[in-house]
Tab-separated table of C-alpha atoms in Angstrom:
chain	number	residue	atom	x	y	z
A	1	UNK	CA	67.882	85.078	-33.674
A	2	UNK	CA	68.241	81.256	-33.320
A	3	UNK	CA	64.909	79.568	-32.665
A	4	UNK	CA	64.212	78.880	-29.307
A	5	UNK	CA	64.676	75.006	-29.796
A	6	UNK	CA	68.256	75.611	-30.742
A	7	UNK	CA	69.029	78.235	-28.060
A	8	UNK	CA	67.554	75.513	-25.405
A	9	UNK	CA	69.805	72.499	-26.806
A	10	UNK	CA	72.765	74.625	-26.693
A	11	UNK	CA	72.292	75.104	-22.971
A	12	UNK	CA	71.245	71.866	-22.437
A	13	UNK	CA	74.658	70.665	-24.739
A	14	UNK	CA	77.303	72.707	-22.173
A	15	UNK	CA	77.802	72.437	-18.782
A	16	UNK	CA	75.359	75.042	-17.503
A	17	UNK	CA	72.725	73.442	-15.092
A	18	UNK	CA	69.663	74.571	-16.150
A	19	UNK	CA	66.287	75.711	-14.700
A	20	UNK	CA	62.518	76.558	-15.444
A	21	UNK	CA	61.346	79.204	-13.292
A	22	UNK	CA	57.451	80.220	-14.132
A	23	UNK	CA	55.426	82.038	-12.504
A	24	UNK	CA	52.646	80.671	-15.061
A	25	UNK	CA	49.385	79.415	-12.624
A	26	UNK	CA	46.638	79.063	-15.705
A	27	UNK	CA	48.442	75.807	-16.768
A	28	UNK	CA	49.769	72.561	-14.526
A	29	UNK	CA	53.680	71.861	-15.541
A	30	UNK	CA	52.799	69.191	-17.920
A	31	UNK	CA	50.607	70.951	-20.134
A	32	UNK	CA	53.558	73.659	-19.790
A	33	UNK	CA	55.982	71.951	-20.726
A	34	UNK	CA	54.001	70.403	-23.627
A	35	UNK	CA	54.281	73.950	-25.057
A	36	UNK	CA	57.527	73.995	-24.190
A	37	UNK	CA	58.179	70.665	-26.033
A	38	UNK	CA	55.900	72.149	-29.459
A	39	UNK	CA	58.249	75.020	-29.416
A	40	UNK	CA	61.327	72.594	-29.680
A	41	UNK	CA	62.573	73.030	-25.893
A	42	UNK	CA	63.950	69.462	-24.984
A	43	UNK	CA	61.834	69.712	-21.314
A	44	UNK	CA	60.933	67.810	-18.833
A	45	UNK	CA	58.301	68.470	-15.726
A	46	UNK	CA	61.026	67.904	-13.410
A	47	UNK	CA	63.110	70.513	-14.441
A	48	UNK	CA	60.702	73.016	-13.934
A	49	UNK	CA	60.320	75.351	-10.828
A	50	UNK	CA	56.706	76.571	-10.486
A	51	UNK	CA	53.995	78.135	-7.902
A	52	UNK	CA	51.386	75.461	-7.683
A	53	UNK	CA	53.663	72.206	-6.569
A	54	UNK	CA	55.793	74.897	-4.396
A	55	UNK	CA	52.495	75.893	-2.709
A	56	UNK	CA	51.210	72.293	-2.304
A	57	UNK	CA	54.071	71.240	-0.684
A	58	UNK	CA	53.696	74.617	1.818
A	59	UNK	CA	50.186	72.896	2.310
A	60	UNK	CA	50.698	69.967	3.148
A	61	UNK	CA	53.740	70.925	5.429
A	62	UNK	CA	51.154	72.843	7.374
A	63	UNK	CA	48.160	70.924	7.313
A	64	UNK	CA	45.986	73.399	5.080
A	65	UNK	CA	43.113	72.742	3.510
A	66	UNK	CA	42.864	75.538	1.038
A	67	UNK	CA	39.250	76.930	-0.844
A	68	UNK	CA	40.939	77.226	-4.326
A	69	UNK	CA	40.509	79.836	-6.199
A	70	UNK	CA	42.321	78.822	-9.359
A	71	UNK	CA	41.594	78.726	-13.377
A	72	UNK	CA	40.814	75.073	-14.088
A	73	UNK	CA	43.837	74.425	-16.139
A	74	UNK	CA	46.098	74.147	-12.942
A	75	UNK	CA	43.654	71.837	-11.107
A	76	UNK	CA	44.825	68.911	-11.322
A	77	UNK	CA	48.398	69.996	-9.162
A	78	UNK	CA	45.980	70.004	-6.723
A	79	UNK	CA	44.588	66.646	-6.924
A	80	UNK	CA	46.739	65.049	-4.129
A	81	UNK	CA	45.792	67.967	-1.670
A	82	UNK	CA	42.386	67.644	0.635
A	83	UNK	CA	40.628	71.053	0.296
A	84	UNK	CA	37.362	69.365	2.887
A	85	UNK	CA	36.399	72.315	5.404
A	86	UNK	CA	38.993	74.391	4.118
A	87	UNK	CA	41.102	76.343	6.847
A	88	UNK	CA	42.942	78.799	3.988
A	89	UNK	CA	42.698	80.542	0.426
A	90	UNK	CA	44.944	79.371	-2.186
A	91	UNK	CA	44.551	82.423	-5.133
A	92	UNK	CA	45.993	82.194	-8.873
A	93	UNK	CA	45.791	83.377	-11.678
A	94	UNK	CA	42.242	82.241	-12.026
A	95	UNK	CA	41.262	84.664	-15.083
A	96	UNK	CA	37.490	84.249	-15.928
A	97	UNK	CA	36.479	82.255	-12.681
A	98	UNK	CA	37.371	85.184	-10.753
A	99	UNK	CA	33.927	85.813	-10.422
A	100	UNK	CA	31.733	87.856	-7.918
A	101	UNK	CA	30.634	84.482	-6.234
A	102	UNK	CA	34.258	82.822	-6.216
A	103	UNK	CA	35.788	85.983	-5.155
A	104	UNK	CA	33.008	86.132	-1.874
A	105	UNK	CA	33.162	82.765	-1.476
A	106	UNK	CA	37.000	83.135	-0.880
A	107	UNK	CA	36.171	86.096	1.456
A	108	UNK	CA	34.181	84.630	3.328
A	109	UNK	CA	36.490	80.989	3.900
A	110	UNK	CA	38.901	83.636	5.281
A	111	UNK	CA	36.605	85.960	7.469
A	112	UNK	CA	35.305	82.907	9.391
A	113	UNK	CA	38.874	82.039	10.403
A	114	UNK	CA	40.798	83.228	13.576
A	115	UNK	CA	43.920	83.001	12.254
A	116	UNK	CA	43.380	83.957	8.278
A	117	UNK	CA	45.919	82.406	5.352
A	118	UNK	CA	45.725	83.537	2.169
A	119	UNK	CA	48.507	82.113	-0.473
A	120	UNK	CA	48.842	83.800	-3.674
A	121	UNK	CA	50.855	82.085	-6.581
A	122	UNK	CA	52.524	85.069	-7.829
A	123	UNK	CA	51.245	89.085	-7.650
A	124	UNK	CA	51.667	90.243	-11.093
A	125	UNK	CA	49.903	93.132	-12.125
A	126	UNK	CA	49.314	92.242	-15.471
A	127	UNK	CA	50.223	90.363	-18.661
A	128	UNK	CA	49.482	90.726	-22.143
A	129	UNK	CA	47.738	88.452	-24.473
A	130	UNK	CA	47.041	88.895	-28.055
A	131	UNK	CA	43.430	90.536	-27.469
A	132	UNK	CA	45.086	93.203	-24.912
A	133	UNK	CA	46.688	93.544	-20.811
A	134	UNK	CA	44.928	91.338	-19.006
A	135	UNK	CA	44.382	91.607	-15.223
A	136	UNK	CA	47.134	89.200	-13.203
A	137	UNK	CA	46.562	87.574	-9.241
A	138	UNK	CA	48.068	90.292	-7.796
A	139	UNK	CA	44.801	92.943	-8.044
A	140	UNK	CA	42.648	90.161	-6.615
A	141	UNK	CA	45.050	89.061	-3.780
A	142	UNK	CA	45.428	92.843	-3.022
A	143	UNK	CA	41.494	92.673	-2.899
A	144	UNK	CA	41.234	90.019	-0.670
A	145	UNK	CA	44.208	91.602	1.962
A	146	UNK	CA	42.168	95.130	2.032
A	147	UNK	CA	38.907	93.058	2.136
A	148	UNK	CA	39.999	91.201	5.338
A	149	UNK	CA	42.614	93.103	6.401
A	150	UNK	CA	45.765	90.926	6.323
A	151	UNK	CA	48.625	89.961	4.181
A	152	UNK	CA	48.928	87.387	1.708
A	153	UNK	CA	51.999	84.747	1.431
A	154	UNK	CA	53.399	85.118	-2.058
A	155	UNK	CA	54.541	81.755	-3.508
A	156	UNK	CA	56.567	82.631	-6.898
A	157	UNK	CA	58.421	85.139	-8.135
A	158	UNK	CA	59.993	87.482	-6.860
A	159	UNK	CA	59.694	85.743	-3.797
A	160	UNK	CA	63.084	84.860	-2.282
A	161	UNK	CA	62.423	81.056	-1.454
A	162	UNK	CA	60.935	80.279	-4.484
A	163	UNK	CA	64.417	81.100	-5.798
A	164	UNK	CA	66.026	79.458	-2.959
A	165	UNK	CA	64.260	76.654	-3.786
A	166	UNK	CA	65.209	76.267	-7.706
A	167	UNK	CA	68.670	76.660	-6.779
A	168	UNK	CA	68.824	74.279	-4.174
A	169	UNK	CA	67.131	71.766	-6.675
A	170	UNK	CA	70.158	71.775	-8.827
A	171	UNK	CA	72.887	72.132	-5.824
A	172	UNK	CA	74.157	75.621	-7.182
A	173	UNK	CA	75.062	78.754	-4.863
A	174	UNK	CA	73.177	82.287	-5.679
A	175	UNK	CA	76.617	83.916	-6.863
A	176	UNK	CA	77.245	81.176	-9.461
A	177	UNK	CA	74.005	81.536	-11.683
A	178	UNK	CA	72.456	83.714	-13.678
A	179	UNK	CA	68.907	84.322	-13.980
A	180	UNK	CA	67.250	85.054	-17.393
A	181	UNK	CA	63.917	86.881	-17.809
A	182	UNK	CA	61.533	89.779	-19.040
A	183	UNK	CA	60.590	90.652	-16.084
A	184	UNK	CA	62.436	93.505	-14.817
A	185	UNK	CA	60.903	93.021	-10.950
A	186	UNK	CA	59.413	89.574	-10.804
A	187	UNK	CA	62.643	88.131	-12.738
A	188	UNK	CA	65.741	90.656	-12.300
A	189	UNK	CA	64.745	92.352	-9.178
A	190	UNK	CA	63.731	89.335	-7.355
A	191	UNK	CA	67.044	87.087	-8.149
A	192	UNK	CA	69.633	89.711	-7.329
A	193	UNK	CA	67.711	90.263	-3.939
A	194	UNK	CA	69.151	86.393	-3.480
A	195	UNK	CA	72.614	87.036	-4.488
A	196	UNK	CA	71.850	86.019	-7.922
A	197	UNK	CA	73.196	88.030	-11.275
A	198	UNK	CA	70.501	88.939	-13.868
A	199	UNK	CA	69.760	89.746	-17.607
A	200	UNK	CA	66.656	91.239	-19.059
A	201	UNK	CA	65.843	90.212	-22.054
A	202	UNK	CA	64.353	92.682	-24.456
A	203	UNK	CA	61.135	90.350	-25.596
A	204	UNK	CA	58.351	89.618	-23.545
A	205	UNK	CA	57.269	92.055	-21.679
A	206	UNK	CA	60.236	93.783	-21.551
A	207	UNK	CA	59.369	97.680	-22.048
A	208	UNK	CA	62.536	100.272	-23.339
A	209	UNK	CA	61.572	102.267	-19.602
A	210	UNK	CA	63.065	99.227	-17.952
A	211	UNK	CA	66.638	99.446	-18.591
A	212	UNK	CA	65.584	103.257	-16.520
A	213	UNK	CA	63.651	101.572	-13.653
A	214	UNK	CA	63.895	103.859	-10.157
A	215	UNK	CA	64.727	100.719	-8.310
A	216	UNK	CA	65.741	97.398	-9.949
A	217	UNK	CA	68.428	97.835	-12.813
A	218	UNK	CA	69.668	94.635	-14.307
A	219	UNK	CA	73.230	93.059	-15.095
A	220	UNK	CA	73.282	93.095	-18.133
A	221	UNK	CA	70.465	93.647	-21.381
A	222	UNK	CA	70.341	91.718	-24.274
A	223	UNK	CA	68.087	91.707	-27.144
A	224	UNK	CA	66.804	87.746	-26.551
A	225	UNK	CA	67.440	84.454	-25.201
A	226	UNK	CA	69.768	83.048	-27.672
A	227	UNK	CA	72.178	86.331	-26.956
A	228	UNK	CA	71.910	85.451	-23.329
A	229	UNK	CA	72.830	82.391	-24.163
A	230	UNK	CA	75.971	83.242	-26.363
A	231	UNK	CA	76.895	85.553	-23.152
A	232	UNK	CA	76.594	83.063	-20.910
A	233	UNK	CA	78.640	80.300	-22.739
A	234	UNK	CA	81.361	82.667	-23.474
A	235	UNK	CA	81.758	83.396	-19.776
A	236	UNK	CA	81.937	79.494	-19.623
A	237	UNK	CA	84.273	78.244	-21.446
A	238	UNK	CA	86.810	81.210	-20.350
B	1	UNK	CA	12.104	101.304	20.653
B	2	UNK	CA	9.908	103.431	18.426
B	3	UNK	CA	9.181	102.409	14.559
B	4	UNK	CA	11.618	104.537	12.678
B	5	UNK	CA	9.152	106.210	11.298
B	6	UNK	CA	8.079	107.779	14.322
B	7	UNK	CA	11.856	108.653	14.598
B	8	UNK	CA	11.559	110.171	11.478
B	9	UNK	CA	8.263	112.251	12.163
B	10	UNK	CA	9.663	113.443	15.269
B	11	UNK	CA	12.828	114.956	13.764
B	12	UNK	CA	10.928	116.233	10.684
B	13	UNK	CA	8.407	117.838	13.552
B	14	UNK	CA	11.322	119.410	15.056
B	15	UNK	CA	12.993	122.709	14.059
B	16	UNK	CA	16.831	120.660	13.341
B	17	UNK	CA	17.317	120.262	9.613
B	18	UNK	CA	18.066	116.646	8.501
B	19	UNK	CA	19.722	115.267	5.485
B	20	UNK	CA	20.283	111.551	4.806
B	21	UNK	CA	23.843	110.488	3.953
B	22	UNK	CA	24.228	106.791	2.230
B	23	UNK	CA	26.930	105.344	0.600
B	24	UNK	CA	24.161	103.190	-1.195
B	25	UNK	CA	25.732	102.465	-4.657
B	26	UNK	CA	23.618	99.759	-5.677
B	27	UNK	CA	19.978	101.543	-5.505
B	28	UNK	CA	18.850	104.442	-7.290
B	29	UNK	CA	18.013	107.502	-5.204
B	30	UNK	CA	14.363	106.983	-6.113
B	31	UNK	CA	14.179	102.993	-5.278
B	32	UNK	CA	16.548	104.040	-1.607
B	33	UNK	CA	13.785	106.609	-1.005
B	34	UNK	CA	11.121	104.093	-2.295
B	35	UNK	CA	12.586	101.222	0.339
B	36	UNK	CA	12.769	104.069	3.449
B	37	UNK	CA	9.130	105.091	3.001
B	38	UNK	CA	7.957	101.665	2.850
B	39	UNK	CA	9.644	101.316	6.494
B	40	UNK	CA	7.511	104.568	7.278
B	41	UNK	CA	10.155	107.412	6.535
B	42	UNK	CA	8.621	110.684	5.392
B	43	UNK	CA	11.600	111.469	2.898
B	44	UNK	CA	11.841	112.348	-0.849
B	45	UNK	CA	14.424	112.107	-2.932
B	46	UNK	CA	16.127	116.067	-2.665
B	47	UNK	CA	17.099	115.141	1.312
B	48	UNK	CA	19.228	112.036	0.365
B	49	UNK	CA	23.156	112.852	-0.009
B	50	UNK	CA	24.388	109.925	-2.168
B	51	UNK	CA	27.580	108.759	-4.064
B	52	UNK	CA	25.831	108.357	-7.528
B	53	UNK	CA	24.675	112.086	-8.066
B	54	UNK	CA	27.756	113.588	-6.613
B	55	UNK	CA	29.806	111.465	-8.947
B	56	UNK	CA	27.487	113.029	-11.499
B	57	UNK	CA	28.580	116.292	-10.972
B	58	UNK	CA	32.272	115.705	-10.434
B	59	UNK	CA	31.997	113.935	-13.767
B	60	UNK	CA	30.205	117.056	-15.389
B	61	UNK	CA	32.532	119.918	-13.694
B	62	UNK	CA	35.623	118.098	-15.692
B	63	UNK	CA	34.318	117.137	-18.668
B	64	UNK	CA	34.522	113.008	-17.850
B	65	UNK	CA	33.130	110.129	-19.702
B	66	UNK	CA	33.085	107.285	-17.609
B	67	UNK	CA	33.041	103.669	-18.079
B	68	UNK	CA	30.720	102.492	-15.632
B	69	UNK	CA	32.050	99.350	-13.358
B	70	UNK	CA	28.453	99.755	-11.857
B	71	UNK	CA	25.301	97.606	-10.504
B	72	UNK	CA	22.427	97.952	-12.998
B	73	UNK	CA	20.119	99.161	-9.721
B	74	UNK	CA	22.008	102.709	-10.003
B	75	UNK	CA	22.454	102.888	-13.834
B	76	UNK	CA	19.482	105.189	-14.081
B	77	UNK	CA	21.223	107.890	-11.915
B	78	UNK	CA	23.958	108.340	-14.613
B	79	UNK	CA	21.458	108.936	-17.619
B	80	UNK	CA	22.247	111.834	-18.314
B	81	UNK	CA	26.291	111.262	-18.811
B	82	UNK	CA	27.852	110.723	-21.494
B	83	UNK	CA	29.584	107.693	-21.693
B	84	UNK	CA	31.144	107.397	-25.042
B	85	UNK	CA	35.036	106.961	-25.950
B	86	UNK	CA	35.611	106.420	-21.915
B	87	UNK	CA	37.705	108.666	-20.099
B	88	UNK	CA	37.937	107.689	-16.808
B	89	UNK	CA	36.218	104.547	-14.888
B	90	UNK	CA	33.594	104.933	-12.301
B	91	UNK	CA	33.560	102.202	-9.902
B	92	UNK	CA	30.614	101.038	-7.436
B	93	UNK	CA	29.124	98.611	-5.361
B	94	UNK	CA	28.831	96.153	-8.704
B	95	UNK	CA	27.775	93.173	-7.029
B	96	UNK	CA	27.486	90.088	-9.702
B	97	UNK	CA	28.872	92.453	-12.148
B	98	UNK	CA	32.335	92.599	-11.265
B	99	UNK	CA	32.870	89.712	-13.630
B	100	UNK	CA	36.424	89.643	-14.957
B	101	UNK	CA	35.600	90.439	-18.433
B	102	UNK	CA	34.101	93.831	-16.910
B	103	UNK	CA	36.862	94.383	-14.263
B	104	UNK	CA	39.865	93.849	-17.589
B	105	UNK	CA	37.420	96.451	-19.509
B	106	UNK	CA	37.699	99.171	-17.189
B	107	UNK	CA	41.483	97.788	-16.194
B	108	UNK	CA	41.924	98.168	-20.047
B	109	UNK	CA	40.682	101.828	-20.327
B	110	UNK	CA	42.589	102.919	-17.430
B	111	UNK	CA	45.411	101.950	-19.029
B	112	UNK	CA	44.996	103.590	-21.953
B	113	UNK	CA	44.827	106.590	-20.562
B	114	UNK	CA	47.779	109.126	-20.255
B	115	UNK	CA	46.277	110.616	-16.225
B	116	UNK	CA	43.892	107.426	-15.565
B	117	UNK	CA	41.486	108.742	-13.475
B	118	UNK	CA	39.279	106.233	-11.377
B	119	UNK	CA	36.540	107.514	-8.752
B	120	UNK	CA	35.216	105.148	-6.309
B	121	UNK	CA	31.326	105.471	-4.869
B	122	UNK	CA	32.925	104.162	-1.309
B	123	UNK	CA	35.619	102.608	-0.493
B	124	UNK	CA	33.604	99.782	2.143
B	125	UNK	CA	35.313	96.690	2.494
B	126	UNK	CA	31.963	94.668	2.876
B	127	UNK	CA	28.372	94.756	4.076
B	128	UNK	CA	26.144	91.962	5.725
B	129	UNK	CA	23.600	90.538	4.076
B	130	UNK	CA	20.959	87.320	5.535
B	131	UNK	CA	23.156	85.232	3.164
B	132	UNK	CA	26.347	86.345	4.827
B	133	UNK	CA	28.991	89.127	4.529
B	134	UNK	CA	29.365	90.566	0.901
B	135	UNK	CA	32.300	92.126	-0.297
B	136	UNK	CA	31.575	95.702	-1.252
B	137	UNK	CA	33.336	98.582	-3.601
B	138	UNK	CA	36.512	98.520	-1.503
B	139	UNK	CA	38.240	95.225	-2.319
B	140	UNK	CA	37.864	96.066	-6.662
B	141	UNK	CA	38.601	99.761	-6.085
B	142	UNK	CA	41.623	98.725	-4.564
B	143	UNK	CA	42.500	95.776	-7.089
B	144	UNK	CA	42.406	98.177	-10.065
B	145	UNK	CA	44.803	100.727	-8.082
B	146	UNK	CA	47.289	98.072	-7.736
B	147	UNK	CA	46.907	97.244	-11.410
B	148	UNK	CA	47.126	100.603	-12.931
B	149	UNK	CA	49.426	101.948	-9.881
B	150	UNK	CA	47.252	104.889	-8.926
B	151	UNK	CA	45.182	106.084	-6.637
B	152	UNK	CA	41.393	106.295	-6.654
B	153	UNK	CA	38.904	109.280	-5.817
B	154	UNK	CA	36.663	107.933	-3.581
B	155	UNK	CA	32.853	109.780	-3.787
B	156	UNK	CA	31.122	109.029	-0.498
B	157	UNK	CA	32.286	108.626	3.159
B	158	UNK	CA	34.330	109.135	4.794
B	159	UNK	CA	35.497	111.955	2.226
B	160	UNK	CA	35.129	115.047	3.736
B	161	UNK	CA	33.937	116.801	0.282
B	162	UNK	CA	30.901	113.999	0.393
B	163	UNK	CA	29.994	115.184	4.214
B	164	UNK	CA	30.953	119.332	3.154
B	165	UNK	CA	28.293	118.721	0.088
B	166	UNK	CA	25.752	117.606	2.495
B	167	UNK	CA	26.229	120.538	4.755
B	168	UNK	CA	26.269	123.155	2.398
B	169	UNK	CA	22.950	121.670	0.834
B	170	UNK	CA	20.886	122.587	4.088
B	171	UNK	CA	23.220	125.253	4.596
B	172	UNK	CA	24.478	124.391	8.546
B	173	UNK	CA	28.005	124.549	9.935
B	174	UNK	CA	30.354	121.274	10.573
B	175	UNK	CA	30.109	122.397	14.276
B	176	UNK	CA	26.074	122.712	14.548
B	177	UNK	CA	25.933	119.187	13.031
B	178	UNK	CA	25.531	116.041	15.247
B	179	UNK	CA	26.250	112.919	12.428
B	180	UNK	CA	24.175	109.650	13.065
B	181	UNK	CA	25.850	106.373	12.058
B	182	UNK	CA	26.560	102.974	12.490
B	183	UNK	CA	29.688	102.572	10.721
B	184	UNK	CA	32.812	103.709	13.074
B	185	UNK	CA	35.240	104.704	10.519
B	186	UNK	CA	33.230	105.599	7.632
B	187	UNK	CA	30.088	107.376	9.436
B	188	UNK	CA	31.862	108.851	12.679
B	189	UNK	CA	35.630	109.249	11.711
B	190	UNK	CA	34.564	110.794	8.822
B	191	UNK	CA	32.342	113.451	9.680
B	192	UNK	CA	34.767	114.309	12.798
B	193	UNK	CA	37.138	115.257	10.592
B	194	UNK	CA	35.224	117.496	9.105
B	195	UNK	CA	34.406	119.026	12.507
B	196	UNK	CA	31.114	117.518	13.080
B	197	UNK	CA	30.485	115.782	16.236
B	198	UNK	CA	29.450	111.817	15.961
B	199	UNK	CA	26.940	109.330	17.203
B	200	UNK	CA	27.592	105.460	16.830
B	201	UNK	CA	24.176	103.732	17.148
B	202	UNK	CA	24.135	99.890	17.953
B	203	UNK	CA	22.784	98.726	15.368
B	204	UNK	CA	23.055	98.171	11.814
B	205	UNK	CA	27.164	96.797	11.650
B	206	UNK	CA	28.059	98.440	14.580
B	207	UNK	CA	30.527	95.660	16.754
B	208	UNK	CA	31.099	95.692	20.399
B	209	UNK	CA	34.935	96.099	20.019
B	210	UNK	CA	33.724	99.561	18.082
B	211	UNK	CA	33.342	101.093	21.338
B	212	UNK	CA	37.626	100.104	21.429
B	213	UNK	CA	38.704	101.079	18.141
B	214	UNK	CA	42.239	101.951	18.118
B	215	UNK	CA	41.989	105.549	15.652
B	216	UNK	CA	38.071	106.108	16.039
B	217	UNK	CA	36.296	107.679	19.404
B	218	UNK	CA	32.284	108.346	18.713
B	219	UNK	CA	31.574	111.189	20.720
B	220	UNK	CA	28.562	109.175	22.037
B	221	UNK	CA	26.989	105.722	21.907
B	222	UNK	CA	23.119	105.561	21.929
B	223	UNK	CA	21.338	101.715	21.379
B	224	UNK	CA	19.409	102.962	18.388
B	225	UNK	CA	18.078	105.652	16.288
B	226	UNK	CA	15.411	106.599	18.365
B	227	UNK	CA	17.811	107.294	21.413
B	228	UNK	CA	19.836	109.249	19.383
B	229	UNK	CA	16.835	111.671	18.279
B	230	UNK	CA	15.625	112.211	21.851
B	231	UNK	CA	18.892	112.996	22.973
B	232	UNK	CA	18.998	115.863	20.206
B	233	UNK	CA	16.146	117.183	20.862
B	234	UNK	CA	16.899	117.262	24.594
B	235	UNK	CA	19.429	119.461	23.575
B	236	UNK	CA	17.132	121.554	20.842
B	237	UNK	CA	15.402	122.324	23.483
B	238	UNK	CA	17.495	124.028	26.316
C-alpha cells in the first residue's frame, strides 16, 4: 500500500475534485487537518466538509442559541455563535463530558421549551480506539429523544444534505462522484441514498460482515485508499 | 387530607391485603422502608415489591453475573451476587454514576458478549426533584440498546411479571386487585394489563392532561391517597 501522503497527492495531481467528508466532532477542522497534514495529506480547512460549521451555519440561519453539549476540542467552531438563554441542544461527540450533570442539564434546556430542538452532529453507534469501542453521539441523542420525547436533527453523515452540501461546494452532480469510506451505513449507505456511487474500503472500521449487510451493499470493495484511488484514476483517464 | 400514616393504619386495620410496588432503584429496600416509616407508615421490608430483589432472582434463576450500572444507595441489595467475569449488565436509576467511563464499561461488556443480555430496573424517562426534573433509568437503558442493537429486560413497571410477582406474593387475583398510582402509564397502564383495575391519585407526578392521555384510561381519579382508601373500603364493606 502507498502511504497515505502519496495516495492524497495523486488525487490532488489529476483532475478529480476532491473532498473531506468527517463526521469527526471531538476535534475543530484545523486541529483535523493538522493530523491530516502530519500524516502527509496536502489539506487545507477549506476543503473539508464537517458537522460543527454545517450545524453553525443551521444556527445561525434560525436564530438558535444552542446549550452545547460538546467535547472541548470542537469548541472553538462555536466561538462566533451566541449560546445566552439557549432556545436548543447542540449534542456531539462529547466523550468524557457526557456526564450525569451535562446530560440533565441538556434535558432540562429542552423540557422547558415549547417547541424542543435537539441537533446531533452525527449518530454513530460506536468507534474504536486503541483501549477498546467506545460509545459514539448517537446512544446519547437517542437518550435525549426517549427522555423528551422527540426527534433529533442529524447534521453529518449519512444525512442527505450534508452530502448535498459537499457536493455543491465543489459544483459536481451526485452521479459524477464517488464517495470513499469505511463506513458501510454512515459512508456507503448514506451517499448512494443521494445518487452518489460508493466504495468501502476494507480498513477502518470496515468489518468482513459488511460486504453481507441486509440493507446497504456497496459499489465496489477494495482493500484501501490508495486501490480506490488506482480505480478511480483508471476510470479517469479512459 | 389525613397524614398518610393514618392512610396506612386504616388499610393495615382493614381485612384488604396491601403490598407496596416502587420502581425505587436508587434506595435500598431497608433505607425506602426506613424513609416511609419516618412519614408514619407501619411497613417492613417483606411488603415492598421492588426492582432490585426481583432482578436478584432473575439473575440467580439463569446463572447471571452482572456488571452493575447502579447507584451506590441500592448496592447493598445485590450482595449476595456474584459479580465476577460479567455476564450481562444490570442497569438502574445511577444518578451521578452514569459517568461515561461507567456507561463504555458496561457498553464494553455487552459487546463482548455473544447474547448480550441487559435488564433495566425501570424504564422511567425522569422524576422531579426540588432542584428540577432528573433524568431517570430510561434515557441510558435506551442509549445502550441503540449501541449494542438489542433490546433490554426491563424489571419493574409497567412489566406485567413485576405486577404478577406482587400478586402472587399475597396470593390475590389480577381481578380482586384495585392498583394505587400516580404514574399513568407506568402505575395504571401497567397493572390494567395485567387485569387489575387502576386508580390515578393527584398527586405525586400526576398532570392534568393525564386525565386525556391518548393510550391510558385510569379506571378512577381520586385527589389523594386517602380518597382512594376510603373509597376501597366503601366497597370492602358492602
Amino acid at each position: 500500500m502507498s502511504k497515505p501522503g502519496k495516495v492524497g497527492a495523486r488525487l490532488k495531481g489529476s483532475r478529480l475534485k476532491v473532498r473531506f467528508c468527517t463526521n469527526e466532532s471531538q476535534k475543530s477542522r484545523a486541529e483535523l487537518v493538522g493530523q491530516l497534514r502530519r500524516l502527509g495529506f496536502d489539506i487545507s480547512e477549506g476543503e473539508v466538509t464537517a458537522p460543527a460549521p454545517a450545524a453553525c451555519q443551521i444556527l445561525k440561519e434560525r436564530g438558535l442559541r444552542p446549550y452545547l453539549l460538546i467535547h472541548d476540542g470542537v469548541r472553538s467552531e462555536f466561538d462566533q455563535i451566541d449560546t445566552s438563554n439557549p432556545n436548543c441542544v447542540v449534542i456531539a461527540d462529547a466523550g468524557e463530558s457526557f456526564s450525569y450533570q451535562n446530560m440533565n442539564n441538556a434535558f432540562q434546556v429542552l423540557m422547558e421549551l415549547e417547541n424542543p430542538v435537539l441537533i446531533s452532529l452525527g449518530k454513530g453507534r460506536y468507534y474504536k480506539e486503541t483501549s477498546g469501542l467506545m460509545l459514539d453521539v448517537g446512544p446519547y441523542m437517542k437518550a435525549l429523544e426517549y427522555a423528551c420525547g422527540i426527534k433529533a436533527e442529524v447534521v453529518g453523515k449519512p444525512s442527505p444534505e450534508f452530502f448535498k452540501s459537499a457536493l455543491q461546494t465543489i459544483g459536481v452532480e451526485a452521479h459524477q462522484a464517488v464517495m470513499i469510506g469505511d463506513d458501510i451505513v454512515g459512508d456507503v449507505g448514506g451517499a448512494q441514498r443521494c445518487g452518489m456511487r460508493a466504495l468501502q474500503v476494507r480498513t477502518g472500521k470496515f468489518r468482513p460482515s459488511d460486504e453481507h449487510h441486509p440493507e446497504v451493499k456497496a459499489d465496489g470493495y477494495v482493500d484501501n485508499l490508495a486501490e480506490a484511488v488506482d480505480l478511480l484514476l483508471q476510470h479517469t483517464d479512459k
